[in-house]
mmCIF file of C-alpha atoms in Angstrom:
data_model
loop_
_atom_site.group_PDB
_atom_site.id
_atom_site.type_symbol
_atom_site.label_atom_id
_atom_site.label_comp_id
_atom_site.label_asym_id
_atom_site.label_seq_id
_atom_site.Cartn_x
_atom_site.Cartn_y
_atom_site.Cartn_z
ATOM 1 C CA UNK L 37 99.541 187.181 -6.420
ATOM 2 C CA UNK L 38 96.852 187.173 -9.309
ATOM 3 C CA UNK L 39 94.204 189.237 -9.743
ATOM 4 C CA UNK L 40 90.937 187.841 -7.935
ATOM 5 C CA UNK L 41 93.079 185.760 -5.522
ATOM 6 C CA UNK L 42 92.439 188.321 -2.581
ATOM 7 C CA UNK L 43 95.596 190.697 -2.493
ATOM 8 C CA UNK L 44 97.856 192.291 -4.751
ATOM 9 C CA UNK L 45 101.638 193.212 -4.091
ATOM 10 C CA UNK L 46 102.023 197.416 -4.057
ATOM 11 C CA UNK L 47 103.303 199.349 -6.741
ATOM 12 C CA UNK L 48 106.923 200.329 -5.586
ATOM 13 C CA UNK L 49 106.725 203.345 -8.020
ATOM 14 C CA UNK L 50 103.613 204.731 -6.144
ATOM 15 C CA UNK L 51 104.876 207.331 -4.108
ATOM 16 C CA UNK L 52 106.231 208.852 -6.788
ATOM 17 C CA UNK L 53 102.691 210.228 -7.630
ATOM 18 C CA UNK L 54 103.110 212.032 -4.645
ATOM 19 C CA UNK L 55 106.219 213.305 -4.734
ATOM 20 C CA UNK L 56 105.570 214.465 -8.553
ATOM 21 C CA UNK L 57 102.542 216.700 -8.583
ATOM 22 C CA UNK L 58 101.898 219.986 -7.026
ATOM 23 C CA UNK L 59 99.556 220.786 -3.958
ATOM 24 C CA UNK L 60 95.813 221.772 -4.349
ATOM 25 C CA UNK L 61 95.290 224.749 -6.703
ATOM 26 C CA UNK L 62 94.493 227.672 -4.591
ATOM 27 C CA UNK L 63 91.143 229.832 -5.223
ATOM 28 C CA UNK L 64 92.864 232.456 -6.385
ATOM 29 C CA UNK L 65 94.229 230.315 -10.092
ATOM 30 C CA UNK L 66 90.164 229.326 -10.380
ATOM 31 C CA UNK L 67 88.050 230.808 -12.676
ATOM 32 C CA UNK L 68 84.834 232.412 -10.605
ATOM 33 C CA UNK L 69 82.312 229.139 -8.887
ATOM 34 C CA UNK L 70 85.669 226.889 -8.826
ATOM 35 C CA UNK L 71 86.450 228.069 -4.962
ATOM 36 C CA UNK L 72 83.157 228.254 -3.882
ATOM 37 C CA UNK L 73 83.572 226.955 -0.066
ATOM 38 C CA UNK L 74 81.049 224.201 0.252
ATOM 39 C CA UNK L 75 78.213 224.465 3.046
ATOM 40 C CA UNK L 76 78.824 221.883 6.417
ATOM 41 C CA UNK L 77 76.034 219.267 6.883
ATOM 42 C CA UNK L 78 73.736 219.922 9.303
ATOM 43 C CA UNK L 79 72.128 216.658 9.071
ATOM 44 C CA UNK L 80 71.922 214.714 12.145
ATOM 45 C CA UNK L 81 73.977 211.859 12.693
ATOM 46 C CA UNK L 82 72.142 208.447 12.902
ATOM 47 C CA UNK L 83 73.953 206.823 15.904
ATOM 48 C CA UNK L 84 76.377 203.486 13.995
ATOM 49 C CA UNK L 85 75.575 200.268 15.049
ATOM 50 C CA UNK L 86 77.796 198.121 16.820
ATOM 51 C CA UNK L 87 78.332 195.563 14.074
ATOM 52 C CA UNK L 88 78.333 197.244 10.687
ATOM 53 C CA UNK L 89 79.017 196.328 6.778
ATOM 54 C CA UNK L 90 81.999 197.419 5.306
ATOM 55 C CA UNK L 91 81.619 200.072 2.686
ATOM 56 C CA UNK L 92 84.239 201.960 1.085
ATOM 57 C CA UNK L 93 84.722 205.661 1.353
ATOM 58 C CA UNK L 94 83.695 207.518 -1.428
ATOM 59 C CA UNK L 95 82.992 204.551 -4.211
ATOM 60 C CA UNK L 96 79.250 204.424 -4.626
ATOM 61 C CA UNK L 97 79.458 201.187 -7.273
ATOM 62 C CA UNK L 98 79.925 197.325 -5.712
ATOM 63 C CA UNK L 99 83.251 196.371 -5.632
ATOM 64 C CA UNK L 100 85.164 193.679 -7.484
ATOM 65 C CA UNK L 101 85.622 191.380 -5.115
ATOM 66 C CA UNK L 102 85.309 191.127 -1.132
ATOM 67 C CA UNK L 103 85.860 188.849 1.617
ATOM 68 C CA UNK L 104 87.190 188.042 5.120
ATOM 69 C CA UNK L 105 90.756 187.242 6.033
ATOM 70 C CA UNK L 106 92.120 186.821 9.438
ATOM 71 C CA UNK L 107 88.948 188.221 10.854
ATOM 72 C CA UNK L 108 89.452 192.039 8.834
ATOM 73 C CA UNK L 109 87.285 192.882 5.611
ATOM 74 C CA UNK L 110 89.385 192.584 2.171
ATOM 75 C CA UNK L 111 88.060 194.947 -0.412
ATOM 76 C CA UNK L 112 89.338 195.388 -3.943
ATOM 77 C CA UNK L 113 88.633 198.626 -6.061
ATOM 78 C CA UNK L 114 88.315 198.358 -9.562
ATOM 79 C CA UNK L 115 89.232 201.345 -12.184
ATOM 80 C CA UNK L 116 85.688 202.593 -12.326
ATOM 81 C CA UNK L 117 85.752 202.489 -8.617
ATOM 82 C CA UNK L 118 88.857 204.312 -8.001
ATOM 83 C CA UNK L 119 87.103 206.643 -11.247
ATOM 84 C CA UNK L 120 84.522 207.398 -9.168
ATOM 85 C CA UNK L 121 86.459 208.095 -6.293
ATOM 86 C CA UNK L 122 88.327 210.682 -8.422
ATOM 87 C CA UNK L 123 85.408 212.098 -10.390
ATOM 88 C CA UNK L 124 84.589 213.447 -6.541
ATOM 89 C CA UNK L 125 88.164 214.824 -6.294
ATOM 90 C CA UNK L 126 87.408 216.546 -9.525
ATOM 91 C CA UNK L 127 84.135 217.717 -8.456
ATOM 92 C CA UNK L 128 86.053 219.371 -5.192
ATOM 93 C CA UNK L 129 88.894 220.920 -7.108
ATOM 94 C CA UNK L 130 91.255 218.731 -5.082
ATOM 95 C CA UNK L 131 94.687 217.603 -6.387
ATOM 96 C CA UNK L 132 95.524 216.376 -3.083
ATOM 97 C CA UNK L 133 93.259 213.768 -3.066
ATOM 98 C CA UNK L 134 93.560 213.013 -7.137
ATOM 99 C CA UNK L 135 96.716 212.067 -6.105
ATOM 100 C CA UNK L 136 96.287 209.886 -3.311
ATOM 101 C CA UNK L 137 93.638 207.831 -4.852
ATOM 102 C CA UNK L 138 96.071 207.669 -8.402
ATOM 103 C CA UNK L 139 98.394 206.150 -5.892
ATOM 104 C CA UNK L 140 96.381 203.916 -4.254
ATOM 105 C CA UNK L 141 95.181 202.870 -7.131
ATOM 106 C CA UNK L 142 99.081 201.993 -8.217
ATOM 107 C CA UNK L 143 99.345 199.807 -4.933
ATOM 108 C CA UNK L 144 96.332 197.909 -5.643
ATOM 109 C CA UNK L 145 98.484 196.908 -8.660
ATOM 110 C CA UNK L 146 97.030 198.225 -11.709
ATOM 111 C CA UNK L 147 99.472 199.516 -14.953
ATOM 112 C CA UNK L 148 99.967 203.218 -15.300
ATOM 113 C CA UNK L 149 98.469 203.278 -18.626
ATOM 114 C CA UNK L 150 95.098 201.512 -17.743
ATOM 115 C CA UNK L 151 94.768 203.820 -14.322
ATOM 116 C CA UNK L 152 95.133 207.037 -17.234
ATOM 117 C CA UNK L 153 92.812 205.635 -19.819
ATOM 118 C CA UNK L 154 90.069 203.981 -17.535
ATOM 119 C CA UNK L 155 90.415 205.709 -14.304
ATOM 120 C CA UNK L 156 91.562 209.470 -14.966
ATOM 121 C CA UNK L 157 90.236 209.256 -18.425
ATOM 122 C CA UNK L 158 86.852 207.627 -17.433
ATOM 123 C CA UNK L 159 86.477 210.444 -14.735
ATOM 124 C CA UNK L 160 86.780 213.309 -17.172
ATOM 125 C CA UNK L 161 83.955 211.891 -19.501
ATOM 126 C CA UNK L 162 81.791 211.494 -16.220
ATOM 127 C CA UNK L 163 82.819 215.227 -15.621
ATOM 128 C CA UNK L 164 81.748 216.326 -18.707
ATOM 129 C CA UNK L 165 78.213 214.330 -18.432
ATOM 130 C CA UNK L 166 78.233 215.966 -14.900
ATOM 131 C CA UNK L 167 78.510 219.101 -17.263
ATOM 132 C CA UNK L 168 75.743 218.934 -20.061
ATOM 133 C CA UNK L 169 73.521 217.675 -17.313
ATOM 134 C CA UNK L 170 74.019 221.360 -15.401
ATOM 135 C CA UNK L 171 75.512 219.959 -12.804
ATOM 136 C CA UNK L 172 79.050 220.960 -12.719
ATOM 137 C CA UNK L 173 80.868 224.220 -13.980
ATOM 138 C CA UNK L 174 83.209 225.105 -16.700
ATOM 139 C CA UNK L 175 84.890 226.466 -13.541
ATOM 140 C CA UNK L 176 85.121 222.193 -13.124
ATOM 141 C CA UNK L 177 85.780 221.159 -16.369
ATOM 142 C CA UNK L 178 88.758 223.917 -16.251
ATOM 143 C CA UNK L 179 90.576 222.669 -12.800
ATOM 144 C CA UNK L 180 89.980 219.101 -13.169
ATOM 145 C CA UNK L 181 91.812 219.181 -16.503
ATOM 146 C CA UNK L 182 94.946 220.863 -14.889
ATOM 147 C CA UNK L 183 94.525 218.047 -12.234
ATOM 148 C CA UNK L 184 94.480 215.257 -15.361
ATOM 149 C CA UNK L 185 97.531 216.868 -16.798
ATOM 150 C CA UNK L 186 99.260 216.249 -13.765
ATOM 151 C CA UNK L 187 98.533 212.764 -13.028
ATOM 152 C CA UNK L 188 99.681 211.992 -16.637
ATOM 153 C CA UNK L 189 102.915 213.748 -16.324
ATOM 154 C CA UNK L 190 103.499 211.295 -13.557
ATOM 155 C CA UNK L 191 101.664 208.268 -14.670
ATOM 156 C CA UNK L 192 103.517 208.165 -18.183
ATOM 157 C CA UNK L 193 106.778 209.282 -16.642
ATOM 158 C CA UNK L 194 106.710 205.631 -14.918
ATOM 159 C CA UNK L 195 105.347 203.673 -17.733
ATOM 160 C CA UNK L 196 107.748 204.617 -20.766
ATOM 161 C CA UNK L 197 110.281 204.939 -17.611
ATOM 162 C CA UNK L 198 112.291 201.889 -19.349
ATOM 163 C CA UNK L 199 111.034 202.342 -23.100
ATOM 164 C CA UNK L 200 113.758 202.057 -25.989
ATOM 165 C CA UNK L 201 113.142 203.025 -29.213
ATOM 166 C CA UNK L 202 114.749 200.886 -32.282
ATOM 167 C CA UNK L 203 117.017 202.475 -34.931
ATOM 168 C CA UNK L 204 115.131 201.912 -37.737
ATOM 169 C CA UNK L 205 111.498 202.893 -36.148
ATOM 170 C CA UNK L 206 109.854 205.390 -38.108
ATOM 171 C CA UNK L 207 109.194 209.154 -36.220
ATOM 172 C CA UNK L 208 105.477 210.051 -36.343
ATOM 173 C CA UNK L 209 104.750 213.904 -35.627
ATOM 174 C CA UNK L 210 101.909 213.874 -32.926
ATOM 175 C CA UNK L 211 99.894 217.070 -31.825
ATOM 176 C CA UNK L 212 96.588 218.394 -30.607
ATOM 177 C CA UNK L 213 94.804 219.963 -33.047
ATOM 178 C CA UNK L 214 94.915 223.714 -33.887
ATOM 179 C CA UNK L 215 92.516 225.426 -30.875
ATOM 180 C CA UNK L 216 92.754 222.420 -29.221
ATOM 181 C CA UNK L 217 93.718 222.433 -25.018
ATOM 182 C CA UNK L 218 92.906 218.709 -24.119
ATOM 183 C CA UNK L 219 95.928 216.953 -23.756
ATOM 184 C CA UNK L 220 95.180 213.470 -22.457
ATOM 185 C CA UNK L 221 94.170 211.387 -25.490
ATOM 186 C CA UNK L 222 97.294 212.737 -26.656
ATOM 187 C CA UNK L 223 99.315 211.817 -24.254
ATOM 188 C CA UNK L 224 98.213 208.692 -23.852
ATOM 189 C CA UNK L 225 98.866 208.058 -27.751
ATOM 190 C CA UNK L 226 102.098 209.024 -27.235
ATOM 191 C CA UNK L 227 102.502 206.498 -24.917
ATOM 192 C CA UNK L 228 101.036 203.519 -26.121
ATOM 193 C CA UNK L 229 103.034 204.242 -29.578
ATOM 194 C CA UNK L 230 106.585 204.874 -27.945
ATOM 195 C CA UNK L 231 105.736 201.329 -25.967
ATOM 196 C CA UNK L 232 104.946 199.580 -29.461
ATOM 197 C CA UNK L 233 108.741 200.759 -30.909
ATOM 198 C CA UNK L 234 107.498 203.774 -32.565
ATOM 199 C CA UNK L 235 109.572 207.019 -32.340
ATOM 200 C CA UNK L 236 107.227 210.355 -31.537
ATOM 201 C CA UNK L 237 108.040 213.976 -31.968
ATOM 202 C CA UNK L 238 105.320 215.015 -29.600
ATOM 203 C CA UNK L 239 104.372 219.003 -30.319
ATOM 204 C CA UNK L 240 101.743 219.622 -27.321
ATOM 205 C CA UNK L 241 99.069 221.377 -27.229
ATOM 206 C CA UNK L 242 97.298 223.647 -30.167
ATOM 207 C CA UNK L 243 100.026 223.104 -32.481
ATOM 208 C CA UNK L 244 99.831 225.044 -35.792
ATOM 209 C CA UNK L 245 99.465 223.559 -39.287
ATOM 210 C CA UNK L 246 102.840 225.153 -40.263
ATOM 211 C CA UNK L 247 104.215 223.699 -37.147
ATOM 212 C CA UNK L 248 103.194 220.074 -38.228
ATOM 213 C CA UNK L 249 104.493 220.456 -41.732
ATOM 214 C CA UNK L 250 107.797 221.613 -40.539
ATOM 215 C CA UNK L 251 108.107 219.268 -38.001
ATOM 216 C CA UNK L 252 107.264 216.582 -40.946
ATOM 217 C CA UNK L 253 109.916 217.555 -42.909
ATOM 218 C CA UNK L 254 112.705 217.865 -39.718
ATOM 219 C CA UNK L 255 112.131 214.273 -38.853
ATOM 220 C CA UNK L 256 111.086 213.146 -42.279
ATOM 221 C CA UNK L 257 108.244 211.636 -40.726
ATOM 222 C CA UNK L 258 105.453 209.944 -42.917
ATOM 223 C CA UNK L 259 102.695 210.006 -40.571
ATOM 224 C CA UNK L 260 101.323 212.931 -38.788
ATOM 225 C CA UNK L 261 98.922 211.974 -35.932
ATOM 226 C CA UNK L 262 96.231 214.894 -34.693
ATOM 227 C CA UNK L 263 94.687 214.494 -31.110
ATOM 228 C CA UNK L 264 90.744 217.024 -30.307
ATOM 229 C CA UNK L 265 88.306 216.817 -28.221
ATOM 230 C CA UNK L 266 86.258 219.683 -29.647
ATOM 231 C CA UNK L 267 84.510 219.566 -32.501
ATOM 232 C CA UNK L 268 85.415 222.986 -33.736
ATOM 233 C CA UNK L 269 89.058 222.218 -33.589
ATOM 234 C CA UNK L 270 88.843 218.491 -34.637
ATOM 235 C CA UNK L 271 87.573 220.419 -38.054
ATOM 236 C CA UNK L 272 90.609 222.178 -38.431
ATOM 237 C CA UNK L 273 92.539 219.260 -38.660
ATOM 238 C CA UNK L 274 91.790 219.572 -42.349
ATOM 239 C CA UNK L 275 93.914 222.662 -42.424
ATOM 240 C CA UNK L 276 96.925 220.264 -41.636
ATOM 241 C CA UNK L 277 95.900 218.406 -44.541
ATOM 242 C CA UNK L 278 95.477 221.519 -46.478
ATOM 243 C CA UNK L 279 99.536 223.003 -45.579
ATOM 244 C CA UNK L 280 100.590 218.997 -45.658
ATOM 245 C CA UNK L 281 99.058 219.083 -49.096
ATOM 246 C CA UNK L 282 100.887 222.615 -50.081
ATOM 247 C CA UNK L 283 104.459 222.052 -48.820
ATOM 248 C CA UNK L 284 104.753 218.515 -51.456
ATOM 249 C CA UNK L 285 103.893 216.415 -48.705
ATOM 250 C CA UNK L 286 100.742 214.949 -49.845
ATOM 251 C CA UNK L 287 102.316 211.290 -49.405
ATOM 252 C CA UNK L 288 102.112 211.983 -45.502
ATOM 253 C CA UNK L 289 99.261 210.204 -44.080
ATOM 254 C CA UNK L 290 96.991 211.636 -41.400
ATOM 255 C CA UNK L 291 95.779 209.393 -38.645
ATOM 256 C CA UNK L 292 93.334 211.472 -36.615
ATOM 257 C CA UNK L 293 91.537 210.774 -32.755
ATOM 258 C CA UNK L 294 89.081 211.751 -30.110
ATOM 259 C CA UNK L 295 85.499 212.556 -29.068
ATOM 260 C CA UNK L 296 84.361 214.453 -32.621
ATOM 261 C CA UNK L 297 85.737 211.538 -34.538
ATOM 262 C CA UNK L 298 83.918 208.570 -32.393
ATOM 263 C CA UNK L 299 80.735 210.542 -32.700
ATOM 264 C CA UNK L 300 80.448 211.753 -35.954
ATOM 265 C CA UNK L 301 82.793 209.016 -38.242
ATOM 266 C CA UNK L 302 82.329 211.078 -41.667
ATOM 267 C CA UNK L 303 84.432 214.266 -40.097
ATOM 268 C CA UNK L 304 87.227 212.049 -40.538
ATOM 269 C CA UNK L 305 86.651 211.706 -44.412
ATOM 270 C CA UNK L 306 85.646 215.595 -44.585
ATOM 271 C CA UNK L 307 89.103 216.686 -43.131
ATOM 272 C CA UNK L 308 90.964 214.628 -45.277
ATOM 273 C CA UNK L 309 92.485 212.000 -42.791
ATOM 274 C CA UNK L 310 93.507 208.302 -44.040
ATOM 275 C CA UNK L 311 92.557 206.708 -40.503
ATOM 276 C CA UNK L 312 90.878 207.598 -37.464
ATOM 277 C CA UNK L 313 91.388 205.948 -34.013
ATOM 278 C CA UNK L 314 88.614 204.644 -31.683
ATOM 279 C CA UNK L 315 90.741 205.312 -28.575
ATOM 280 C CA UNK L 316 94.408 205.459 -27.856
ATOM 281 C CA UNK L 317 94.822 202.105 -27.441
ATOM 282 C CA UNK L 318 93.917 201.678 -31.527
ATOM 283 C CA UNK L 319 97.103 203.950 -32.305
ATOM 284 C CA UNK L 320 99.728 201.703 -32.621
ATOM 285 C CA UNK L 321 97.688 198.942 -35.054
ATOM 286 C CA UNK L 322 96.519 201.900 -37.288
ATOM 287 C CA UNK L 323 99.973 204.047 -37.212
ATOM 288 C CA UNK L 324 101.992 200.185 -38.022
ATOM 289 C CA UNK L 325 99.239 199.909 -41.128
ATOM 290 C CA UNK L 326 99.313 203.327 -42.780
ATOM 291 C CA UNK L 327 103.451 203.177 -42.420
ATOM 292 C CA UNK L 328 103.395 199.186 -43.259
ATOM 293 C CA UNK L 329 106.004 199.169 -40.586
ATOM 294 C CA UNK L 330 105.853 195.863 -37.736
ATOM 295 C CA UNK L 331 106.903 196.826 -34.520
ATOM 296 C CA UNK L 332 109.716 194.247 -32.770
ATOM 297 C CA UNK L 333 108.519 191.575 -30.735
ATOM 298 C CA UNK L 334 108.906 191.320 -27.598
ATOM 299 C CA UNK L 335 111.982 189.334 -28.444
ATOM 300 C CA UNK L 336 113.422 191.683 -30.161
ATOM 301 C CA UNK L 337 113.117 190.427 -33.525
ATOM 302 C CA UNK L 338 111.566 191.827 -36.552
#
């Protein structure tokens, strides 16, 4: 059934979430303040009236859409809902429930890749205003981006579950920048260029310039794409440039993403990039330009 028409059919890939991802982290992986036992509520309990509204647990927004069928309450979440649900999850250090509500976000219906970039995504960047505002750890920021990792792993496994790549696609070298730990912009550019046709030699996580150039030359790639969220290591993206530059591969161009980018657009043109990317989902448009290659149609054709 559409969206907005009152149901949606589950996800049969859901419990796979569940079945993919390991138990809550124990206290003893945390950094110090991450397995701080909270304190009970002693506040008294109003008694609940007889007839009462619906609300749902843990979503503190309105929700999309809600009415009555067959007598019973119909609510729908949408992804900031089911962000906010998880930005609590995050907040507790609690992969058991990241998961559930990733999966119950899948059997409301929504795409893998949307649930990533708006809900797990969009609960990280609440995280880290949680953060500058002194009201959440680094203890937090640490554990919830183990917890993100996770749900990508998963998340991604299903959506490029049935992804070809053409012959004659060109292989772009992707990789966080050097000193950089944040994987999920990266991961989700992976994604969203494997699903356009692309082919990606994905390095991980603080990858070396020496690593990209040799990886260039291996898969006699053309385009090198650099993920960071921090500003210190977005800068050293222009090392990359630098050992692209040395090893006679100056015709390689550099497509560069994430937070230090968006906020200051000149770093970009300071570390030597030919593109930067507003978000993942601007990947694919900018890696087809800078390689003039069109990805197939959904026909197949070219």
């Amino acid at each position: 059934m559409a969206r907005g028409e009152g149901s949606y059919e589950p996800c049969p890939t859901a419990s796979s979430i569940t079945q993919e991802l390991p138990g809550t982290i124990s206290t003893s992986e945390l950094p110090p303040q991450a397995g701080a036992p909270s304190k009970p509520s002693t506040k008294p309990q109003a008694p609940k009236p007889l007839i009462q509204e619906y609300q749902p647990p843990l979503c503190n927004r309105s929700v999309a859409l809600s009415h009555w069928i067959g007598g019973l309450p119909l609510v729908v979440f949408t992804l900031e809902d089911w962000a906010d649900r998880l930005l609590d999850a995050f907040l507790d250090s609690d992969s058991d429930a990241a998961r559930s509500i990733v999966a119950s976000a899948l059997d409301a219906g929504h795409e893998p890749r949307q649930i990533l970039l708006h809900c797990v995504g969009a609960a990280l960047v609440k995280l880290s205003g949680r953060w500058r505002e002194g009201q959440a750890s680094m203890a937090h920021l640490y554990v919830a981006g183990r917890i993100a990792d996770g749900l990508a792993d998963a998340l991604l496994a299903q959506a490029e579950a049935n992804v070809t790549t053409p012959e004659d696609a060109p292989r772009i070298v992707l990789g966080n920048a050097p000193g950089d730990y944040h994987g999920l912009g990266r991961m989700l550019v992976r994604s969203f260029l494997r699903a356009s046709g692309f082919g990606v030699l994905d390095l991980g996580l603080d990858v070396a310039p020496e690593s990209f150039v040799r990886a260039a030359q291996e898969a006699g790639s053309e385009l090198v794409c650099i993920s960071a969220l921090m500003y210190a290591s977005a800068a050293r993206a222009a090392d990359v440039r630098s050992a692209l530059n040395a090893a006679g591969l100056r015709h390689v161009k550099l497509l560069v993403g994430g937070a230090p980018f968006r906020m200051n657009r000149a770093l970009a043109d300071r570390v030597g990039a030919d593109a930067a990317g507003e978000s993942a989902l601007d990947a694919p448009a900018l890696a087809a330009s800078l390689l003039g290659w069109r990805p197939p149609d959904k026909g197949g054709s070219r």
